[in-house]
Structures are given as structure tokens and as C-alpha cells.
């Protein structure tokens, strides 16, 4: 009889421990599922680039950029968002040519795989529209161009807690800009790293 009572007490105690551990875990998952928005900032280095300049393929000098972003998570795997990309030192390797900046508001479509323990790999596609704006007046040899831009990245983020993550990514930005009916389209290899926070 005592053995049966002791066995029942063990079962009840085990159930209480299970509930005590499971309920906070379920609450944490519920809270995590409510964190639909993610904000972040990526710093970018473009070590190599090319210009489609009216049919001529020119090399470009290295460039730097940044891209703040806001994403909305549809589920564990897919999110969509928006980012304005800013790229400085946009210039072909032509002596005496003025420096430009490129502004490219873009849509973000990110697909990630959250099944690994310490890292979350992902792929990111970002179509947008861009403007290449010369630092100098157009009449003084500068050039302004505009057109579509498309970038694609592969990367991984490392969670630092429930809300914060650091990430790194590598990809390619392809421009389809033109000016006065002539192509003036910079494209770059892109290395990026940054921080994102879940809200």
C-alpha cells in the first residue's frame, strides 16, 4: 500500500515539474511568435564592381554602403520587408570621373532555416528601384541615372538572446540604370554584417 502511494506521489510530483517547465516554455514560444517585426542595420563593403556604360564593361572602384531594414515575419521561415540601400563612392575606373552615390529603396524577401541550434542560415532577395546621383553638377561632367536594381544574398545570423542577433551575408547587387537612353548601371559584389532586433 505504501509503495502504491509513494508511486502516485512520484507521478504527481513529476507532472507538477513537467507543467512548471512546460508552461513557461509555451509562454516564451507564444511571446516569440508575437514578435513579428524585426529592425536592423547592415553595413556593406563592395570590394569589386563593374559598370555597364553604354555597352562598355568597365571596372569600378570599391564602394561602401549601409542598409537599414524593417521586416515582417509571416512564419518561422519567411519574412518580407523594406530597406533603403545607400551606397557611396560609386565611380567607374575612369580618370577624372566624378564620384556618385546610389540610393535604392528595395523590397526584402527572406527565407531562413531555423532548425540549427546556434546559427540561422538564410537567403535574401531584394528587388528595388535606384538612383545614381553625382556629387557634382551634371553639366560639369557628372551624371545622374536611374532604373531597377536587384540584389541577392546568402547569409547567416547568430542569436545573442531572445531578441538580438548579429548577421553576416555575401551577395551581388545588379543595376539596370540608364541616363538619357544610355546604360549607366553599376553592379557590385557585396560583403555585409550587422545587427537586428525583434520587436
GROMACS .gro file of C-alpha atoms in nm:
model
  199
    1UNK     CA    1   0.000   0.000   0.000
    2UNK     CA    2   0.277   0.241   0.091
    3UNK     CA    3   0.454   0.154  -0.231
    4UNK     CA    4   0.145   0.246  -0.434
    5UNK     CA    5   0.102   0.577  -0.251
    6UNK     CA    6   0.470   0.655  -0.299
    7UNK     CA    7   0.435   0.573  -0.668
    8UNK     CA    8   0.134   0.803  -0.703
    9UNK     CA    9   0.318   1.082  -0.525
   10UNK     CA   10   0.609   1.042  -0.767
   11UNK     CA   11   0.373   1.058  -1.063
   12UNK     CA   12   0.201   1.371  -0.928
   13UNK     CA   13   0.536   1.534  -0.850
   14UNK     CA   14   0.664   1.452  -1.199
   15UNK     CA   15   0.352   1.603  -1.356
   16UNK     CA   16   0.391   1.920  -1.149
   17UNK     CA   17   0.755   1.954  -1.253
   18UNK     CA   18   0.659   1.897  -1.618
   19UNK     CA   19   0.387   2.164  -1.602
   20UNK     CA   20   0.620   2.405  -1.424
   21UNK     CA   21   0.878   2.362  -1.701
   22UNK     CA   22   0.641   2.338  -1.995
   23UNK     CA   23   0.414   2.635  -1.920
   24UNK     CA   24   0.693   2.897  -1.914
   25UNK     CA   25   0.835   2.737  -2.229
   26UNK     CA   26   0.497   2.759  -2.403
   27UNK     CA   27   0.456   3.118  -2.285
   28UNK     CA   28   0.801   3.203  -2.422
   29UNK     CA   29   0.710   3.045  -2.756
   30UNK     CA   30   0.383   3.238  -2.762
   31UNK     CA   31   0.566   3.561  -2.687
   32UNK     CA   32   0.825   3.478  -2.951
   33UNK     CA   33   0.553   3.413  -3.210
   34UNK     CA   34   0.412   3.757  -3.137
   35UNK     CA   35   0.744   3.922  -3.226
   36UNK     CA   36   0.654   3.969  -3.587
   37UNK     CA   37   0.867   4.277  -3.660
   38UNK     CA   38   1.244   4.289  -3.695
   39UNK     CA   39   1.453   4.603  -3.741
   40UNK     CA   40   1.820   4.610  -3.825
   41UNK     CA   41   2.111   4.776  -3.995
   42UNK     CA   42   2.361   4.623  -4.236
   43UNK     CA   43   2.699   4.779  -4.310
   44UNK     CA   44   2.830   4.690  -4.655
   45UNK     CA   45   3.163   4.675  -4.830
   46UNK     CA   46   3.176   4.630  -5.207
   47UNK     CA   47   3.530   4.511  -5.287
   48UNK     CA   48   3.473   4.474  -5.662
   49UNK     CA   49   3.233   4.633  -5.908
   50UNK     CA   50   3.154   4.683  -6.274
   51UNK     CA   51   2.981   4.944  -6.487
   52UNK     CA   52   2.766   4.877  -6.790
   53UNK     CA   53   2.841   5.207  -6.961
   54UNK     CA   54   2.657   5.222  -7.296
   55UNK     CA   55   2.775   4.876  -7.394
   56UNK     CA   56   3.123   4.910  -7.241
   57UNK     CA   57   3.207   4.696  -6.939
   58UNK     CA   58   3.424   4.900  -6.703
   59UNK     CA   59   3.564   4.811  -6.364
   60UNK     CA   60   3.450   5.015  -6.064
   61UNK     CA   61   3.637   5.131  -5.757
   62UNK     CA   62   3.544   4.967  -5.424
   63UNK     CA   63   3.243   5.121  -5.252
   64UNK     CA   64   3.087   5.138  -4.906
   65UNK     CA   65   2.722   5.135  -4.805
   66UNK     CA   66   2.457   5.082  -4.541
   67UNK     CA   67   2.103   4.946  -4.542
   68UNK     CA   68   1.857   4.987  -4.254
   69UNK     CA   69   1.561   4.750  -4.279
   70UNK     CA   70   1.224   4.658  -4.133
   71UNK     CA   71   1.091   4.304  -4.178
   72UNK     CA   72   0.756   4.144  -4.101
   73UNK     CA   73   0.775   3.775  -4.018
   74UNK     CA   74   0.499   3.572  -4.187
   75UNK     CA   75   0.608   3.248  -4.018
   76UNK     CA   76   0.923   3.082  -3.884
   77UNK     CA   77   1.072   3.056  -4.231
   78UNK     CA   78   0.954   3.352  -4.440
   79UNK     CA   79   0.957   3.727  -4.388
   80UNK     CA   80   0.903   4.029  -4.610
   81UNK     CA   81   1.023   4.381  -4.553
   82UNK     CA   82   1.162   4.707  -4.682
   83UNK     CA   83   1.509   4.861  -4.688
   84UNK     CA   84   1.658   5.175  -4.837
   85UNK     CA   85   2.011   5.097  -4.956
   86UNK     CA   86   2.273   5.373  -4.958
   87UNK     CA   87   2.599   5.320  -5.148
   88UNK     CA   88   2.884   5.574  -5.153
   89UNK     CA   89   3.189   5.602  -5.379
   90UNK     CA   90   3.006   5.478  -5.689
   91UNK     CA   91   3.259   5.550  -5.960
   92UNK     CA   92   3.397   5.374  -6.271
   93UNK     CA   93   3.772   5.342  -6.314
   94UNK     CA   94   3.790   5.638  -6.548
   95UNK     CA   95   4.043   5.908  -6.468
   96UNK     CA   96   3.888   6.233  -6.352
   97UNK     CA   97   3.532   6.098  -6.338
   98UNK     CA   98   3.319   6.243  -6.055
   99UNK     CA   99   3.202   6.029  -5.764
  100UNK     CA  100   2.833   5.935  -5.729
  101UNK     CA  101   2.605   5.790  -5.462
  102UNK     CA  102   2.340   5.526  -5.524
  103UNK     CA  103   2.007   5.522  -5.337
  104UNK     CA  104   1.797   5.207  -5.383
  105UNK     CA  105   1.472   5.150  -5.189
  106UNK     CA  106   1.408   4.777  -5.210
  107UNK     CA  107   1.163   4.506  -5.109
  108UNK     CA  108   1.310   4.228  -4.895
  109UNK     CA  109   1.203   3.865  -4.923
  110UNK     CA  110   1.397   3.648  -4.676
  111UNK     CA  111   1.377   3.271  -4.639
  112UNK     CA  112   1.561   3.125  -4.341
  113UNK     CA  113   1.611   2.782  -4.187
  114UNK     CA  114   1.572   2.798  -3.806
  115UNK     CA  115   1.637   2.428  -3.746
  116UNK     CA  116   2.002   2.461  -3.639
  117UNK     CA  117   2.097   2.529  -3.280
  118UNK     CA  118   2.342   2.821  -3.283
  119UNK     CA  119   2.308   2.972  -3.630
  120UNK     CA  120   2.022   3.052  -3.867
  121UNK     CA  121   2.118   3.041  -4.238
  122UNK     CA  122   1.910   3.233  -4.488
  123UNK     CA  123   1.878   3.358  -4.843
  124UNK     CA  124   1.759   3.709  -4.921
  125UNK     CA  125   1.622   3.856  -5.245
  126UNK     CA  126   1.583   4.234  -5.274
  127UNK     CA  127   1.435   4.389  -5.591
  128UNK     CA  128   1.410   4.768  -5.596
  129UNK     CA  129   1.443   5.094  -5.785
  130UNK     CA  130   1.757   5.305  -5.771
  131UNK     CA  131   1.905   5.644  -5.844
  132UNK     CA  132   2.272   5.711  -5.912
  133UNK     CA  133   2.334   6.073  -5.814
  134UNK     CA  134   2.655   6.256  -5.896
  135UNK     CA  135   2.818   6.470  -5.629
  136UNK     CA  136   2.881   6.732  -5.899
  137UNK     CA  137   2.653   6.922  -6.133
  138UNK     CA  138   2.556   6.721  -6.440
  139UNK     CA  139   2.683   6.995  -6.668
  140UNK     CA  140   3.028   6.975  -6.506
  141UNK     CA  141   3.081   6.616  -6.610
  142UNK     CA  142   2.862   6.449  -6.353
  143UNK     CA  143   2.588   6.203  -6.439
  144UNK     CA  144   2.254   6.107  -6.284
  145UNK     CA  145   2.092   5.777  -6.376
  146UNK     CA  146   1.800   5.571  -6.252
  147UNK     CA  147   1.644   5.227  -6.304
  148UNK     CA  148   1.577   4.892  -6.145
  149UNK     CA  149   1.823   4.714  -5.920
  150UNK     CA  150   1.824   4.356  -5.796
  151UNK     CA  151   2.033   4.208  -5.518
  152UNK     CA  152   2.059   3.855  -5.379
  153UNK     CA  153   2.241   3.740  -5.066
  154UNK     CA  154   2.322   3.428  -4.873
  155UNK     CA  155   2.394   3.470  -4.507
  156UNK     CA  156   2.356   3.355  -4.151
  157UNK     CA  157   2.253   3.517  -3.825
  158UNK     CA  158   2.362   3.423  -3.475
  159UNK     CA  159   2.111   3.491  -3.194
  160UNK     CA  160   2.258   3.671  -2.895
  161UNK     CA  161   1.939   3.630  -2.692
  162UNK     CA  162   1.566   3.616  -2.745
  163UNK     CA  163   1.556   3.947  -2.933
  164UNK     CA  164   1.901   4.038  -3.069
  165UNK     CA  165   2.103   3.876  -3.347
  166UNK     CA  166   2.418   3.956  -3.539
  167UNK     CA  167   2.444   3.853  -3.902
  168UNK     CA  168   2.682   3.836  -4.196
  169UNK     CA  169   2.599   3.792  -4.563
  170UNK     CA  170   2.758   3.779  -4.905
  171UNK     CA  171   2.588   3.860  -5.232
  172UNK     CA  172   2.564   4.050  -5.557
  173UNK     CA  173   2.388   4.374  -5.649
  174UNK     CA  174   2.299   4.417  -6.017
  175UNK     CA  175   2.196   4.756  -6.153
  176UNK     CA  176   1.982   4.824  -6.461
  177UNK     CA  177   2.006   5.203  -6.456
  178UNK     CA  178   2.020   5.431  -6.758
  179UNK     CA  179   2.072   5.801  -6.827
  180UNK     CA  180   1.947   5.977  -7.138
  181UNK     CA  181   1.864   5.644  -7.301
  182UNK     CA  182   2.215   5.509  -7.242
  183UNK     CA  183   2.311   5.242  -6.992
  184UNK     CA  184   2.492   5.361  -6.681
  185UNK     CA  185   2.447   5.066  -6.446
  186UNK     CA  186   2.683   4.983  -6.159
  187UNK     CA  187   2.694   4.631  -6.014
  188UNK     CA  188   2.887   4.508  -5.710
  189UNK     CA  189   2.992   4.208  -5.510
  190UNK     CA  190   2.873   4.281  -5.155
  191UNK     CA  191   3.002   4.173  -4.813
  192UNK     CA  192   2.780   4.282  -4.525
  193UNK     CA  193   2.746   4.248  -4.149
  194UNK     CA  194   2.506   4.400  -3.899
  195UNK     CA  195   2.265   4.373  -3.610
  196UNK     CA  196   1.890   4.305  -3.595
  197UNK     CA  197   1.638   4.324  -3.311
  198UNK     CA  198   1.298   4.154  -3.283
  199UNK     CA  199   1.016   4.375  -3.157
   0.00000   0.00000   0.00000
